[in-house]
Amino acid sequence: GAGVSQSPSNKVTEKGKDVELRCDPISGHTALYWYRQRLGQGLEFLIYFQGNSAPDKSGLPSDRFSAERTGESVSTLTIQRTQQEDSAVYLCASSLGQVYNSPLHFGNGTRLTVT
Amino acid sequence: AQSVTQLGSHVSVSEGALVLLRCNYSSSVPPYLFWYVQYPNQGLQLLLKYTSAATLVKGINGFEAEFKKSETSFHLTKPSAHMSDAAEYFCAVSDRNTGFQKLVFGTGTRLLVSP
């Protein structure tokens, strides 16, 4: 079946604008993650959703970042008042559950450039 | 806090030669360890993982990694490189007690394979 789909693939925005990134996980995957990769750095965990449980937001870098997920479907990551340091590739991943026997399936990412 | 160090942002080998990609972790207790691979224009995919007592882990495409607690290492090897192995490889670590796949990634190593 289809993999994890992210849109847009590229986004250029001006400093101070809000952006919304979308993730469509694999059907049936209850767990959904957002990570980001800034240039020259490893992936950083942002947020985790598992079913209808409260999300783990411990990785969000500031209150300008927020994410929502409706049930076990689409998720959106919103960055308000973007800053140049927000420029990165934002990656979404999904898995069948929280256990480690279920691997993460990553999308191709959204490359965000803040000018 | 956990961290992962991947020595060498780029590794070049000839086709048929041994592949060795190095990964060292920092953690107060033995963590779960992962290798992910990203082929050109594709999302990250799981290559192999260490979550149990078996210290030598075999993954897809002939890759394997050995967990060495005394050296805090989880190096990735393959006896004979193929051209199709050219990709970026990421080592990641996760706390066993987190309950979900909150991974800390290294900065990645790009493997170049020449004919």
mmCIF file of C-alpha atoms in Angstrom, chain A residues 3-78:
data_model
loop_
_atom_site.group_PDB
_atom_site.id
_atom_site.type_symbol
_atom_site.label_atom_id
_atom_site.label_comp_id
_atom_site.label_asym_id
_atom_site.label_seq_id
_atom_site.Cartn_x
_atom_site.Cartn_y
_atom_site.Cartn_z
ATOM 1 C CA GLY A 3 3.653 4.897 2.346
ATOM 2 C CA VAL A 4 3.682 7.963 4.578
ATOM 3 C CA SER A 5 2.805 11.019 2.529
ATOM 4 C CA GLN A 6 3.897 14.553 3.398
ATOM 5 C CA SER A 7 2.929 17.831 1.809
ATOM 6 C CA PRO A 8 4.185 20.139 0.603
ATOM 7 C CA SER A 9 7.541 18.670 -0.337
ATOM 8 C CA ASN A 10 9.084 22.132 -0.305
ATOM 9 C CA LYS A 11 7.955 25.349 1.369
ATOM 10 C CA VAL A 12 9.607 28.752 1.241
ATOM 11 C CA THR A 13 8.191 31.362 3.575
ATOM 12 C CA GLU A 14 9.083 34.772 4.889
ATOM 13 C CA LYS A 15 10.188 35.274 8.462
ATOM 14 C CA GLY A 16 7.196 35.936 10.689
ATOM 15 C CA LYS A 17 4.670 34.023 8.600
ATOM 16 C CA ASP A 18 2.800 30.939 9.816
ATOM 17 C CA VAL A 19 3.196 27.598 8.032
ATOM 18 C CA GLU A 20 1.266 24.348 8.169
ATOM 19 C CA LEU A 21 2.788 21.003 7.240
ATOM 20 C CA ARG A 22 0.712 17.911 6.574
ATOM 21 C CA CYS A 23 1.302 14.220 7.153
ATOM 22 C CA ASP A 24 -0.817 11.301 5.946
ATOM 23 C CA PRO A 25 0.306 8.174 7.804
ATOM 24 C CA ILE A 26 0.006 4.604 6.586
ATOM 25 C CA SER A 27 -3.542 3.379 7.038
ATOM 26 C CA GLY A 28 -3.926 1.452 10.305
ATOM 27 C CA HIS A 29 -0.848 2.931 11.951
ATOM 28 C CA THR A 30 -1.849 4.192 15.365
ATOM 29 C CA ALA A 31 1.449 5.875 16.221
ATOM 30 C CA LEU A 32 2.626 9.049 14.497
ATOM 31 C CA TYR A 33 5.814 11.017 15.051
ATOM 32 C CA TRP A 34 7.226 14.329 13.863
ATOM 33 C CA TYR A 35 10.965 14.827 13.639
ATOM 34 C CA ARG A 36 13.042 17.584 12.100
ATOM 35 C CA GLN A 37 16.539 17.667 10.652
ATOM 36 C CA ARG A 38 18.426 20.920 10.524
ATOM 37 C CA LEU A 39 21.418 21.226 8.234
ATOM 38 C CA GLY A 40 24.402 19.260 9.532
ATOM 39 C CA GLN A 41 22.512 17.824 12.475
ATOM 40 C CA GLY A 42 20.789 14.560 13.334
ATOM 41 C CA LEU A 43 17.037 14.158 13.410
ATOM 42 C CA GLU A 44 15.377 15.742 16.459
ATOM 43 C CA PHE A 45 12.185 14.340 17.972
ATOM 44 C CA LEU A 46 9.341 16.852 18.103
ATOM 45 C CA ILE A 47 6.063 15.175 19.051
ATOM 46 C CA TYR A 48 4.404 11.733 19.313
ATOM 47 C CA PHE A 49 0.762 10.724 18.921
ATOM 48 C CA GLN A 50 -0.589 7.311 19.929
ATOM 49 C CA GLY A 51 -4.245 6.647 19.160
ATOM 50 C CA ASN A 52 -6.514 8.899 21.195
ATOM 51 C CA SER A 53 -4.024 9.389 24.036
ATOM 52 C CA ALA A 54 -2.631 12.792 24.888
ATOM 53 C CA PRO A 55 0.402 13.468 22.681
ATOM 54 C CA ASP A 56 3.941 13.630 24.027
ATOM 55 C CA LYS A 57 5.045 17.161 23.172
ATOM 56 C CA SER A 58 8.357 17.028 24.990
ATOM 57 C CA GLY A 59 10.403 17.697 21.860
ATOM 58 C CA LEU A 60 8.667 20.852 20.651
ATOM 59 C CA PRO A 61 11.316 23.613 20.734
ATOM 60 C CA SER A 62 8.996 26.513 21.563
ATOM 61 C CA ASP A 63 5.342 27.485 21.946
ATOM 62 C CA ARG A 64 5.367 28.616 18.317
ATOM 63 C CA PHE A 65 5.208 24.942 17.393
ATOM 64 C CA SER A 66 2.009 22.924 17.665
ATOM 65 C CA ALA A 67 0.595 19.771 16.126
ATOM 66 C CA GLU A 68 -2.762 18.119 15.836
ATOM 67 C CA ARG A 69 -3.978 14.711 14.843
ATOM 68 C CA THR A 70 -7.556 13.659 14.356
ATOM 69 C CA GLY A 71 -8.015 10.097 15.527
ATOM 70 C CA GLU A 72 -5.568 7.839 13.700
ATOM 71 C CA SER A 73 -5.437 9.843 10.494
ATOM 72 C CA VAL A 74 -3.898 13.017 9.169
ATOM 73 C CA SER A 75 -1.631 15.177 11.288
ATOM 74 C CA THR A 76 -0.676 18.817 10.831
ATOM 75 C CA LEU A 77 2.359 20.554 12.272
ATOM 76 C CA THR A 78 1.965 24.319 12.576
#
